[in-house]
Amino acid sequence: MVTFGVIHEFLKYLVIRYTVWPQGYRIRLDALAYSMAAATGYVTVLNLDFVLRNEIGADAAALQVFATTGLHLAASMIVAYGLSETHFNPRSFLLMPFTLIVAALLHGVGITMRANFVNAGFFLGIAGTRPLFGLIISLAIVVGVFSAMAFLFNNAERQAREAEAEQGL
């Protein structure tokens, strides 16, 4: 659960950190754009590898691609918040390691939860997979994280505008 999340999120963080940090950040949403771009590139390679190596149906492949892409984008959004706050609000120096840990845990927990919901449980009789449950849990993670991060980004922008207005007075 922990290994995948740590490796994936740390690799995406390193790409952002050593390519565009800090000269590429003009506004808070730049962190989001760079993180989403890094996640999209990373997950494209993972998805292509999965689709080309496995001989599965198109429906199962599409569900796997959606789940993997959504989870990577959601975790990268958390890292983007940490990067933007580290750059624009430097007094919160522990936020970046904290957001990396949260993103890695979300990634690991998301993979585990989806696998538990998709795979059949232990019982006597005919067992089958439940791909709809995997789609629902993936969708819930994506919507939940995107909503929470939108709130945090908007709150940080509002606080920055208020601080700027106080200094202008």
PDB file of C-alpha atoms in Angstrom:
ATOM      1  CA  MET A   1       0.000   0.000   0.000  1.00  0.00           C
ATOM      2  CA  VAL A   2       2.735   2.465   0.919  1.00  0.00           C
ATOM      3  CA  THR A   3       5.422   1.526  -1.595  1.00  0.00           C
ATOM      4  CA  PHE A   4       3.520   2.397  -4.767  1.00  0.00           C
ATOM      5  CA  GLY A   5       2.285   5.717  -3.427  1.00  0.00           C
ATOM      6  CA  VAL A   6       5.683   6.862  -2.205  1.00  0.00           C
ATOM      7  CA  ILE A   7       7.505   5.904  -5.390  1.00  0.00           C
ATOM      8  CA  HIS A   8       4.953   7.392  -7.781  1.00  0.00           C
ATOM      9  CA  GLU A   9       4.406  10.650  -5.930  1.00  0.00           C
ATOM     10  CA  PHE A  10       8.077  11.229  -5.159  1.00  0.00           C
ATOM     11  CA  LEU A  11       9.047  10.699  -8.816  1.00  0.00           C
ATOM     12  CA  LYS A  12       6.421  13.187  -9.987  1.00  0.00           C
ATOM     13  CA  TYR A  13       7.542  15.648  -7.302  1.00  0.00           C
ATOM     14  CA  LEU A  14      11.173  15.349  -8.427  1.00  0.00           C
ATOM     15  CA  VAL A  15      10.210  16.084 -12.031  1.00  0.00           C
ATOM     16  CA  ILE A  16       8.412  19.263 -10.995  1.00  0.00           C
ATOM     17  CA  ARG A  17      11.001  20.297  -8.421  1.00  0.00           C
ATOM     18  CA  TYR A  18      13.962  20.058 -10.747  1.00  0.00           C
ATOM     19  CA  THR A  19      12.392  21.358 -13.966  1.00  0.00           C
ATOM     20  CA  VAL A  20      10.200  24.370 -13.155  1.00  0.00           C
ATOM     21  CA  TRP A  21      10.731  25.175  -9.462  1.00  0.00           C
ATOM     22  CA  PRO A  22      10.710  28.134  -8.538  1.00  0.00           C
ATOM     23  CA  GLN A  23      11.177  30.189 -11.712  1.00  0.00           C
ATOM     24  CA  GLY A  24       8.013  28.812 -13.340  1.00  0.00           C
ATOM     25  CA  TYR A  25       5.659  29.846 -10.544  1.00  0.00           C
ATOM     26  CA  ARG A  26       3.938  33.196 -11.015  1.00  0.00           C
ATOM     27  CA  ILE A  27       0.547  32.402  -9.480  1.00  0.00           C
ATOM     28  CA  ARG A  28      -0.728  29.588  -7.265  1.00  0.00           C
ATOM     29  CA  LEU A  29      -2.459  27.795 -10.106  1.00  0.00           C
ATOM     30  CA  ASP A  30       0.863  27.383 -11.916  1.00  0.00           C
ATOM     31  CA  ALA A  31       1.676  24.677  -9.368  1.00  0.00           C
ATOM     32  CA  LEU A  32      -1.565  22.951 -10.290  1.00  0.00           C
ATOM     33  CA  ALA A  33      -0.829  23.162 -14.013  1.00  0.00           C
ATOM     34  CA  TYR A  34       2.686  21.747 -13.666  1.00  0.00           C
ATOM     35  CA  SER A  35       1.561  18.987 -11.315  1.00  0.00           C
ATOM     36  CA  MET A  36      -1.282  17.952 -13.597  1.00  0.00           C
ATOM     37  CA  ALA A  37       1.085  17.928 -16.585  1.00  0.00           C
ATOM     38  CA  ALA A  38       3.597  15.766 -14.712  1.00  0.00           C
ATOM     39  CA  ALA A  39       0.845  13.407 -13.575  1.00  0.00           C
ATOM     40  CA  THR A  40      -0.621  13.166 -17.066  1.00  0.00           C
ATOM     41  CA  GLY A  41       2.731  12.283 -18.604  1.00  0.00           C
ATOM     42  CA  TYR A  42       3.546   9.789 -15.881  1.00  0.00           C
ATOM     43  CA  VAL A  43       0.162   8.066 -15.967  1.00  0.00           C
ATOM     44  CA  THR A  44       0.198   7.924 -19.771  1.00  0.00           C
ATOM     45  CA  VAL A  45       3.328   5.797 -19.653  1.00  0.00           C
ATOM     46  CA  LEU A  46       1.832   3.587 -16.935  1.00  0.00           C
ATOM     47  CA  ASN A  47      -1.428   3.133 -18.822  1.00  0.00           C
ATOM     48  CA  LEU A  48       0.282   2.378 -22.127  1.00  0.00           C
ATOM     49  CA  ASP A  49       2.442  -0.208 -20.387  1.00  0.00           C
ATOM     50  CA  PHE A  50      -0.645  -1.780 -18.784  1.00  0.00           C
ATOM     51  CA  VAL A  51      -2.665  -1.902 -21.995  1.00  0.00           C
ATOM     52  CA  LEU A  52       0.178  -3.229 -24.139  1.00  0.00           C
ATOM     53  CA  ARG A  53       1.289  -5.915 -21.659  1.00  0.00           C
ATOM     54  CA  ASN A  54      -2.109  -7.315 -20.695  1.00  0.00           C
ATOM     55  CA  GLU A  55      -4.614  -9.019 -22.916  1.00  0.00           C
ATOM     56  CA  ILE A  56      -7.884  -7.849 -21.411  1.00  0.00           C
ATOM     57  CA  GLY A  57     -11.157  -6.558 -22.759  1.00  0.00           C
ATOM     58  CA  ALA A  58     -11.617  -2.958 -23.742  1.00  0.00           C
ATOM     59  CA  ASP A  59     -14.114  -2.345 -20.928  1.00  0.00           C
ATOM     60  CA  ALA A  60     -11.760  -3.623 -18.229  1.00  0.00           C
ATOM     61  CA  ALA A  61      -8.867  -1.660 -19.717  1.00  0.00           C
ATOM     62  CA  ALA A  62     -10.946   1.529 -19.800  1.00  0.00           C
ATOM     63  CA  LEU A  63     -11.916   1.127 -16.139  1.00  0.00           C
ATOM     64  CA  GLN A  64      -8.300   0.525 -15.155  1.00  0.00           C
ATOM     65  CA  VAL A  65      -7.098   3.531 -17.149  1.00  0.00           C
ATOM     66  CA  PHE A  66      -9.763   5.754 -15.569  1.00  0.00           C
ATOM     67  CA  ALA A  67      -8.942   4.573 -12.059  1.00  0.00           C
ATOM     68  CA  THR A  68      -5.203   4.981 -12.523  1.00  0.00           C
ATOM     69  CA  THR A  69      -5.500   8.389 -14.172  1.00  0.00           C
ATOM     70  CA  GLY A  70      -7.946   9.724 -11.586  1.00  0.00           C
ATOM     71  CA  LEU A  71      -5.828   8.557  -8.683  1.00  0.00           C
ATOM     72  CA  HIS A  72      -2.650  10.096 -10.092  1.00  0.00           C
ATOM     73  CA  LEU A  73      -4.356  13.402 -10.843  1.00  0.00           C
ATOM     74  CA  ALA A  74      -5.936  13.548  -7.377  1.00  0.00           C
ATOM     75  CA  ALA A  75      -2.644  12.828  -5.611  1.00  0.00           C
ATOM     76  CA  SER A  76      -0.807  15.351  -7.801  1.00  0.00           C
ATOM     77  CA  MET A  77      -3.354  17.986  -6.899  1.00  0.00           C
ATOM     78  CA  ILE A  78      -2.392  17.529  -3.237  1.00  0.00           C
ATOM     79  CA  VAL A  79       1.289  17.889  -4.114  1.00  0.00           C
ATOM     80  CA  ALA A  80       0.455  21.000  -6.167  1.00  0.00           C
ATOM     81  CA  TYR A  81      -1.135  22.592  -3.118  1.00  0.00           C
ATOM     82  CA  GLY A  82       2.000  21.879  -1.091  1.00  0.00           C
ATOM     83  CA  LEU A  83       4.232  23.323  -3.787  1.00  0.00           C
ATOM     84  CA  SER A  84       2.159  26.471  -4.178  1.00  0.00           C
ATOM     85  CA  GLU A  85       2.011  27.104  -0.447  1.00  0.00           C
ATOM     86  CA  THR A  86       5.729  26.421  -0.063  1.00  0.00           C
ATOM     87  CA  HIS A  87       6.483  28.965  -2.789  1.00  0.00           C
ATOM     88  CA  PHE A  88       3.942  31.672  -1.970  1.00  0.00           C
ATOM     89  CA  ASN A  89       3.724  31.179   1.806  1.00  0.00           C
ATOM     90  CA  PRO A  90       7.250  30.173   2.886  1.00  0.00           C
ATOM     91  CA  ARG A  91       6.469  30.221   6.599  1.00  0.00           C
ATOM     92  CA  SER A  92       4.761  26.820   6.248  1.00  0.00           C
ATOM     93  CA  PHE A  93       7.959  24.794   5.685  1.00  0.00           C
ATOM     94  CA  LEU A  94       6.509  21.478   6.919  1.00  0.00           C
ATOM     95  CA  LEU A  95       3.579  21.604   4.516  1.00  0.00           C
ATOM     96  CA  MET A  96       5.494  20.194   1.520  1.00  0.00           C
ATOM     97  CA  PRO A  97       6.639  16.987   3.253  1.00  0.00           C
ATOM     98  CA  PHE A  98       3.167  16.645   4.776  1.00  0.00           C
ATOM     99  CA  THR A  99       1.424  16.956   1.411  1.00  0.00           C
ATOM    100  CA  LEU A 100       3.821  14.427  -0.142  1.00  0.00           C
ATOM    101  CA  ILE A 101       2.985  11.971   2.642  1.00  0.00           C
ATOM    102  CA  VAL A 102      -0.758  12.592   2.272  1.00  0.00           C
ATOM    103  CA  ALA A 103      -0.565  12.175  -1.518  1.00  0.00           C
ATOM    104  CA  ALA A 104       1.428   8.948  -1.181  1.00  0.00           C
ATOM    105  CA  LEU A 105      -1.025   7.580   1.386  1.00  0.00           C
ATOM    106  CA  LEU A 106      -4.001   8.563  -0.770  1.00  0.00           C
ATOM    107  CA  HIS A 107      -2.393   6.829  -3.714  1.00  0.00           C
ATOM    108  CA  GLY A 108      -1.656   3.663  -1.751  1.00  0.00           C
ATOM    109  CA  VAL A 109      -5.047   3.579  -0.051  1.00  0.00           C
ATOM    110  CA  GLY A 110      -6.816   4.296  -3.346  1.00  0.00           C
ATOM    111  CA  ILE A 111      -5.128   1.355  -5.066  1.00  0.00           C
ATOM    112  CA  THR A 112      -5.910  -0.939  -2.146  1.00  0.00           C
ATOM    113  CA  MET A 113      -9.525   0.176  -1.761  1.00  0.00           C
ATOM    114  CA  ARG A 114     -10.231  -0.132  -5.462  1.00  0.00           C
ATOM    115  CA  ALA A 115      -8.712  -3.621  -5.565  1.00  0.00           C
ATOM    116  CA  ASN A 116     -10.803  -4.673  -2.566  1.00  0.00           C
ATOM    117  CA  PHE A 117     -14.010  -3.348  -4.106  1.00  0.00           C
ATOM    118  CA  VAL A 118     -13.372  -4.796  -7.570  1.00  0.00           C
ATOM    119  CA  ASN A 119     -12.215  -8.273  -6.603  1.00  0.00           C
ATOM    120  CA  ALA A 120     -14.681 -10.805  -5.339  1.00  0.00           C
ATOM    121  CA  GLY A 121     -14.627 -11.697  -1.672  1.00  0.00           C
ATOM    122  CA  PHE A 122     -14.007 -15.134  -0.239  1.00  0.00           C
ATOM    123  CA  PHE A 123     -17.118 -17.264  -0.435  1.00  0.00           C
ATOM    124  CA  LEU A 124     -18.290 -20.627  -1.701  1.00  0.00           C
ATOM    125  CA  GLY A 125     -19.805 -20.672  -5.124  1.00  0.00           C
ATOM    126  CA  ILE A 126     -19.130 -18.744  -8.279  1.00  0.00           C
ATOM    127  CA  ALA A 127     -17.085 -15.613  -7.713  1.00  0.00           C
ATOM    128  CA  GLY A 128     -16.880 -12.693 -10.081  1.00  0.00           C
ATOM    129  CA  THR A 129     -15.440  -9.223 -10.221  1.00  0.00           C
ATOM    130  CA  ARG A 130     -17.432  -6.077  -9.526  1.00  0.00           C
ATOM    131  CA  PRO A 131     -16.018  -3.380 -11.811  1.00  0.00           C
ATOM    132  CA  LEU A 132     -18.866  -0.970 -11.048  1.00  0.00           C
ATOM    133  CA  PHE A 133     -17.755  -0.747  -7.413  1.00  0.00           C
ATOM    134  CA  GLY A 134     -14.225   0.063  -8.571  1.00  0.00           C
ATOM    135  CA  LEU A 135     -15.552   2.811 -10.817  1.00  0.00           C
ATOM    136  CA  ILE A 136     -17.624   4.264  -7.972  1.00  0.00           C
ATOM    137  CA  ILE A 137     -14.724   4.285  -5.489  1.00  0.00           C
ATOM    138  CA  SER A 138     -12.400   5.842  -8.101  1.00  0.00           C
ATOM    139  CA  LEU A 139     -14.970   8.501  -8.904  1.00  0.00           C
ATOM    140  CA  ALA A 140     -15.539   9.216  -5.203  1.00  0.00           C
ATOM    141  CA  ILE A 141     -11.810   9.676  -4.591  1.00  0.00           C
ATOM    142  CA  VAL A 142     -11.414  11.989  -7.588  1.00  0.00           C
ATOM    143  CA  VAL A 143     -14.445  14.142  -6.770  1.00  0.00           C
ATOM    144  CA  GLY A 144     -13.605  14.286  -3.053  1.00  0.00           C
ATOM    145  CA  VAL A 145      -9.980  15.275  -3.518  1.00  0.00           C
ATOM    146  CA  PHE A 146     -10.719  17.752  -6.313  1.00  0.00           C
ATOM    147  CA  SER A 147     -13.401  19.418  -4.169  1.00  0.00           C
ATOM    148  CA  ALA A 148     -11.173  19.616  -1.102  1.00  0.00           C
ATOM    149  CA  MET A 149      -8.230  20.979  -3.083  1.00  0.00           C
ATOM    150  CA  ALA A 150     -10.417  23.552  -4.859  1.00  0.00           C
ATOM    151  CA  PHE A 151     -11.528  24.762  -1.435  1.00  0.00           C
ATOM    152  CA  LEU A 152      -7.939  24.954  -0.172  1.00  0.00           C
ATOM    153  CA  PHE A 153      -6.659  26.754  -3.286  1.00  0.00           C
ATOM    154  CA  ASN A 154      -9.533  29.275  -3.129  1.00  0.00           C
ATOM    155  CA  ASN A 155      -8.967  29.806   0.590  1.00  0.00           C
ATOM    156  CA  ALA A 156      -5.239  30.420   0.066  1.00  0.00           C
ATOM    157  CA  GLU A 157      -5.970  32.924  -2.714  1.00  0.00           C
ATOM    158  CA  ARG A 158      -8.521  34.721  -0.539  1.00  0.00           C
ATOM    159  CA  GLN A 159      -6.076  34.951   2.367  1.00  0.00           C
ATOM    160  CA  ALA A 160      -3.373  36.296   0.060  1.00  0.00           C
ATOM    161  CA  ARG A 161      -5.741  38.976  -1.296  1.00  0.00           C
ATOM    162  CA  GLU A 162      -6.787  39.955   2.243  1.00  0.00           C
ATOM    163  CA  ALA A 163      -3.164  40.204   3.389  1.00  0.00           C
ATOM    164  CA  GLU A 164      -2.345  42.309   0.338  1.00  0.00           C
ATOM    165  CA  ALA A 165      -5.300  44.594   1.034  1.00  0.00           C
ATOM    166  CA  GLU A 166      -4.229  45.061   4.678  1.00  0.00           C
ATOM    167  CA  GLN A 167      -0.710  46.032   3.622  1.00  0.00           C
ATOM    168  CA  GLY A 168      -2.133  48.492   1.103  1.00  0.00           C
ATOM    169  CA  LEU A 169      -4.102  50.321   3.811  1.00  0.00           C
TER     170      LEU A 169
END
